[in-house]
């Protein structure tokens, strides 16, 4: 009888405990997309409010755009395009550097004289959102779709982008090709990428 009473007493105590009243010590965070966690920086980026200007546009094959007889892979040295800036707004918005377009084509004067030409233009578009993770700057489209990244130098004075051909807006602009006039007089359709540099001014 004693055993029955003790067992009943213990069961009564256990049933009086309500486990629903115990608060969990963790919170489940739902992510809306693969990059959602990257879109909101924990700390303000050091580049916040800074403006960088395009200072280099290196391609794989040397060209002579300015007609001085010297071939170079840096299009900025061949023909200075208009001053293009990359401003990192305090609203975490930044313009798209691929919209600062460069296109190459070969001009024929009708007498068989060929010359290299370059066209510079700027396309309007919705500003990207950005965030900084150490020396990496991430550019997002629609706030959660990662487009590309740039690398910030250790002294934070330059940003370097390595763009493949299909990312370069303006490449494949004229007749769906980018023509390069080689030193031997032959014409090559450029399919390479570009290393684009912006410098803090």
Tab-separated table of C-alpha atoms in Angstrom:
chain	number	residue	atom	x	y	z
A	1	UNK	CA	0.000	0.000	0.000
A	2	UNK	CA	2.886	2.298	0.843
A	3	UNK	CA	4.349	1.719	-2.592
A	4	UNK	CA	1.065	2.645	-4.277
A	5	UNK	CA	0.802	5.887	-2.250
A	6	UNK	CA	4.416	6.907	-2.988
A	7	UNK	CA	3.978	6.189	-6.692
A	8	UNK	CA	0.725	8.204	-6.822
A	9	UNK	CA	2.387	11.116	-4.981
A	10	UNK	CA	5.350	11.184	-7.379
A	11	UNK	CA	3.079	11.042	-10.427
A	12	UNK	CA	1.087	13.968	-9.035
A	13	UNK	CA	4.250	16.089	-8.662
A	14	UNK	CA	5.453	15.278	-12.163
A	15	UNK	CA	2.095	16.059	-13.736
A	16	UNK	CA	2.060	19.462	-11.973
A	17	UNK	CA	5.167	20.552	-13.922
A	18	UNK	CA	4.255	22.399	-17.110
A	19	UNK	CA	7.061	22.166	-19.638
A	20	UNK	CA	5.299	24.744	-21.834
A	21	UNK	CA	6.362	27.433	-19.370
A	22	UNK	CA	10.065	26.793	-20.007
A	23	UNK	CA	11.569	29.398	-22.375
A	24	UNK	CA	13.947	28.021	-25.039
A	25	UNK	CA	17.463	29.468	-24.963
A	26	UNK	CA	17.740	29.771	-28.748
A	27	UNK	CA	15.859	31.552	-31.532
A	28	UNK	CA	15.328	30.015	-34.945
A	29	UNK	CA	16.156	32.496	-37.705
A	30	UNK	CA	14.597	31.883	-41.090
A	31	UNK	CA	16.620	32.954	-44.138
A	32	UNK	CA	14.666	34.212	-47.131
A	33	UNK	CA	17.464	33.469	-49.604
A	34	UNK	CA	20.922	31.977	-49.858
A	35	UNK	CA	22.575	35.396	-49.536
A	36	UNK	CA	20.067	37.023	-47.208
A	37	UNK	CA	22.449	37.005	-44.257
A	38	UNK	CA	25.078	38.788	-46.355
A	39	UNK	CA	22.778	41.632	-47.358
A	40	UNK	CA	22.646	43.279	-43.955
A	41	UNK	CA	26.069	44.205	-42.577
A	42	UNK	CA	26.537	44.032	-38.825
A	43	UNK	CA	28.806	47.081	-38.843
A	44	UNK	CA	28.952	50.124	-41.141
A	45	UNK	CA	31.423	49.477	-43.989
A	46	UNK	CA	34.588	51.578	-43.986
A	47	UNK	CA	33.899	52.632	-47.597
A	48	UNK	CA	30.573	54.200	-46.582
A	49	UNK	CA	30.218	57.629	-48.213
A	50	UNK	CA	33.423	57.349	-50.283
A	51	UNK	CA	33.738	57.954	-54.021
A	52	UNK	CA	36.187	56.095	-56.275
A	53	UNK	CA	36.975	56.918	-59.931
A	54	UNK	CA	37.805	54.470	-62.683
A	55	UNK	CA	41.568	54.513	-63.239
A	56	UNK	CA	42.333	51.321	-65.181
A	57	UNK	CA	40.655	49.040	-67.709
A	58	UNK	CA	42.986	46.171	-68.603
A	59	UNK	CA	42.064	43.671	-71.308
A	60	UNK	CA	43.925	40.557	-72.463
A	61	UNK	CA	44.964	41.823	-75.913
A	62	UNK	CA	46.896	45.032	-76.678
A	63	UNK	CA	45.235	47.653	-78.900
A	64	UNK	CA	46.143	51.063	-80.344
A	65	UNK	CA	43.050	53.244	-80.037
A	66	UNK	CA	44.681	56.686	-80.028
A	67	UNK	CA	46.728	56.005	-83.169
A	68	UNK	CA	50.159	56.710	-81.678
A	69	UNK	CA	51.567	53.379	-82.882
A	70	UNK	CA	51.929	52.085	-79.309
A	71	UNK	CA	49.765	49.126	-78.365
A	72	UNK	CA	48.551	48.805	-74.784
A	73	UNK	CA	46.251	46.529	-72.838
A	74	UNK	CA	45.034	49.421	-70.642
A	75	UNK	CA	42.154	51.128	-72.439
A	76	UNK	CA	42.371	54.079	-70.050
A	77	UNK	CA	45.818	54.885	-71.471
A	78	UNK	CA	44.617	54.522	-75.046
A	79	UNK	CA	41.623	56.832	-74.894
A	80	UNK	CA	40.436	58.593	-71.770
A	81	UNK	CA	36.704	58.099	-71.343
A	82	UNK	CA	34.637	60.580	-69.391
A	83	UNK	CA	35.153	60.703	-65.654
A	84	UNK	CA	33.338	57.707	-64.170
A	85	UNK	CA	32.695	57.472	-60.464
A	86	UNK	CA	31.658	54.773	-58.031
A	87	UNK	CA	29.976	56.340	-55.014
A	88	UNK	CA	29.155	54.225	-51.975
A	89	UNK	CA	26.063	55.884	-50.553
A	90	UNK	CA	25.139	55.960	-46.900
A	91	UNK	CA	21.903	54.204	-47.873
A	92	UNK	CA	24.072	51.197	-48.879
A	93	UNK	CA	23.410	51.872	-52.577
A	94	UNK	CA	26.111	52.066	-55.266
A	95	UNK	CA	26.113	52.443	-59.058
A	96	UNK	CA	26.874	49.424	-61.232
A	97	UNK	CA	30.464	49.593	-62.594
A	98	UNK	CA	29.581	47.283	-65.500
A	99	UNK	CA	27.207	49.995	-66.774
A	100	UNK	CA	30.242	52.204	-67.512
A	101	UNK	CA	30.502	50.576	-70.899
A	102	UNK	CA	33.442	50.264	-73.297
A	103	UNK	CA	33.047	48.892	-76.830
A	104	UNK	CA	35.739	48.241	-79.441
A	105	UNK	CA	35.368	48.209	-83.205
A	106	UNK	CA	37.527	48.512	-86.333
A	107	UNK	CA	36.883	51.407	-88.705
A	108	UNK	CA	37.458	51.035	-92.470
A	109	UNK	CA	37.768	54.285	-94.451
A	110	UNK	CA	36.702	52.495	-97.641
A	111	UNK	CA	40.223	52.413	-99.069
A	112	UNK	CA	41.385	49.462	-97.042
A	113	UNK	CA	42.831	51.628	-94.255
A	114	UNK	CA	41.825	50.157	-90.917
A	115	UNK	CA	41.957	51.843	-87.524
A	116	UNK	CA	40.983	50.832	-84.026
A	117	UNK	CA	38.087	52.721	-82.449
A	118	UNK	CA	36.572	52.654	-78.981
A	119	UNK	CA	33.192	53.849	-77.788
A	120	UNK	CA	32.495	54.814	-74.166
A	121	UNK	CA	28.996	55.116	-72.786
A	122	UNK	CA	27.048	54.933	-69.580
A	123	UNK	CA	23.809	53.023	-69.075
A	124	UNK	CA	21.250	54.037	-66.503
A	125	UNK	CA	19.975	51.409	-64.149
A	126	UNK	CA	18.845	50.717	-60.626
A	127	UNK	CA	21.648	51.163	-58.124
A	128	UNK	CA	23.024	48.018	-56.532
A	129	UNK	CA	23.083	47.426	-52.824
A	130	UNK	CA	26.495	46.668	-51.364
A	131	UNK	CA	28.187	45.354	-48.282
A	132	UNK	CA	31.807	45.035	-47.209
A	133	UNK	CA	33.313	41.886	-45.734
A	134	UNK	CA	36.936	42.676	-44.953
A	135	UNK	CA	38.616	43.380	-48.295
A	136	UNK	CA	35.691	42.033	-50.329
A	137	UNK	CA	32.911	44.319	-51.534
A	138	UNK	CA	29.762	42.492	-52.567
A	139	UNK	CA	27.368	43.985	-55.109
A	140	UNK	CA	23.775	42.777	-54.920
A	141	UNK	CA	20.882	43.058	-57.349
A	142	UNK	CA	17.396	43.352	-55.807
A	143	UNK	CA	19.071	43.404	-52.375
A	144	UNK	CA	19.654	39.641	-52.196
A	145	UNK	CA	21.021	38.434	-55.551
A	146	UNK	CA	24.807	38.574	-55.601
A	147	UNK	CA	26.037	39.980	-58.944
A	148	UNK	CA	29.800	40.253	-58.514
A	149	UNK	CA	32.495	41.251	-56.037
A	150	UNK	CA	35.363	43.722	-55.922
A	151	UNK	CA	38.604	43.556	-53.939
A	152	UNK	CA	39.597	46.511	-51.772
A	153	UNK	CA	43.324	47.176	-51.383
A	154	UNK	CA	44.817	46.991	-47.893
A	155	UNK	CA	45.133	50.782	-47.691
A	156	UNK	CA	41.560	51.069	-49.082
A	157	UNK	CA	42.612	53.405	-51.918
A	158	UNK	CA	41.757	51.080	-54.830
A	159	UNK	CA	39.016	48.614	-55.746
A	160	UNK	CA	39.735	45.931	-58.346
A	161	UNK	CA	37.116	44.026	-60.340
A	162	UNK	CA	37.777	40.975	-62.520
A	163	UNK	CA	34.937	40.811	-65.037
A	164	UNK	CA	34.402	37.968	-67.520
A	165	UNK	CA	33.303	38.986	-71.016
A	166	UNK	CA	29.636	38.146	-70.487
A	167	UNK	CA	29.411	40.483	-67.478
A	168	UNK	CA	30.890	43.494	-69.287
A	169	UNK	CA	28.033	45.681	-70.417
A	170	UNK	CA	29.026	47.281	-73.731
A	171	UNK	CA	31.208	44.422	-74.848
A	172	UNK	CA	29.392	42.755	-77.752
A	173	UNK	CA	27.752	46.144	-78.370
A	174	UNK	CA	28.508	46.675	-82.070
A	175	UNK	CA	27.056	43.933	-84.285
A	176	UNK	CA	27.313	41.544	-81.347
A	177	UNK	CA	31.121	41.626	-81.466
A	178	UNK	CA	34.121	43.522	-80.178
A	179	UNK	CA	36.710	43.823	-82.892
A	180	UNK	CA	40.382	44.304	-82.141
A	181	UNK	CA	42.886	45.367	-84.788
A	182	UNK	CA	46.075	43.434	-84.092
A	183	UNK	CA	49.601	44.700	-84.797
A	184	UNK	CA	49.868	42.477	-87.880
A	185	UNK	CA	46.746	44.108	-89.395
A	186	UNK	CA	44.405	41.178	-88.772
A	187	UNK	CA	41.108	41.543	-86.901
A	188	UNK	CA	40.237	39.527	-83.818
A	189	UNK	CA	36.873	39.267	-82.100
A	190	UNK	CA	37.610	39.873	-78.438
A	191	UNK	CA	36.180	37.251	-76.113
A	192	UNK	CA	38.311	37.914	-73.036
A	193	UNK	CA	37.468	39.679	-69.820
A	194	UNK	CA	38.735	42.834	-68.161
A	195	UNK	CA	40.360	43.906	-64.904
A	196	UNK	CA	38.826	47.246	-63.968
A	197	UNK	CA	40.333	49.433	-61.246
A	198	UNK	CA	38.797	52.327	-59.324
A	199	UNK	CA	40.931	54.701	-57.231
A	200	UNK	CA	39.901	56.860	-54.276
A	201	UNK	CA	40.180	60.569	-55.137
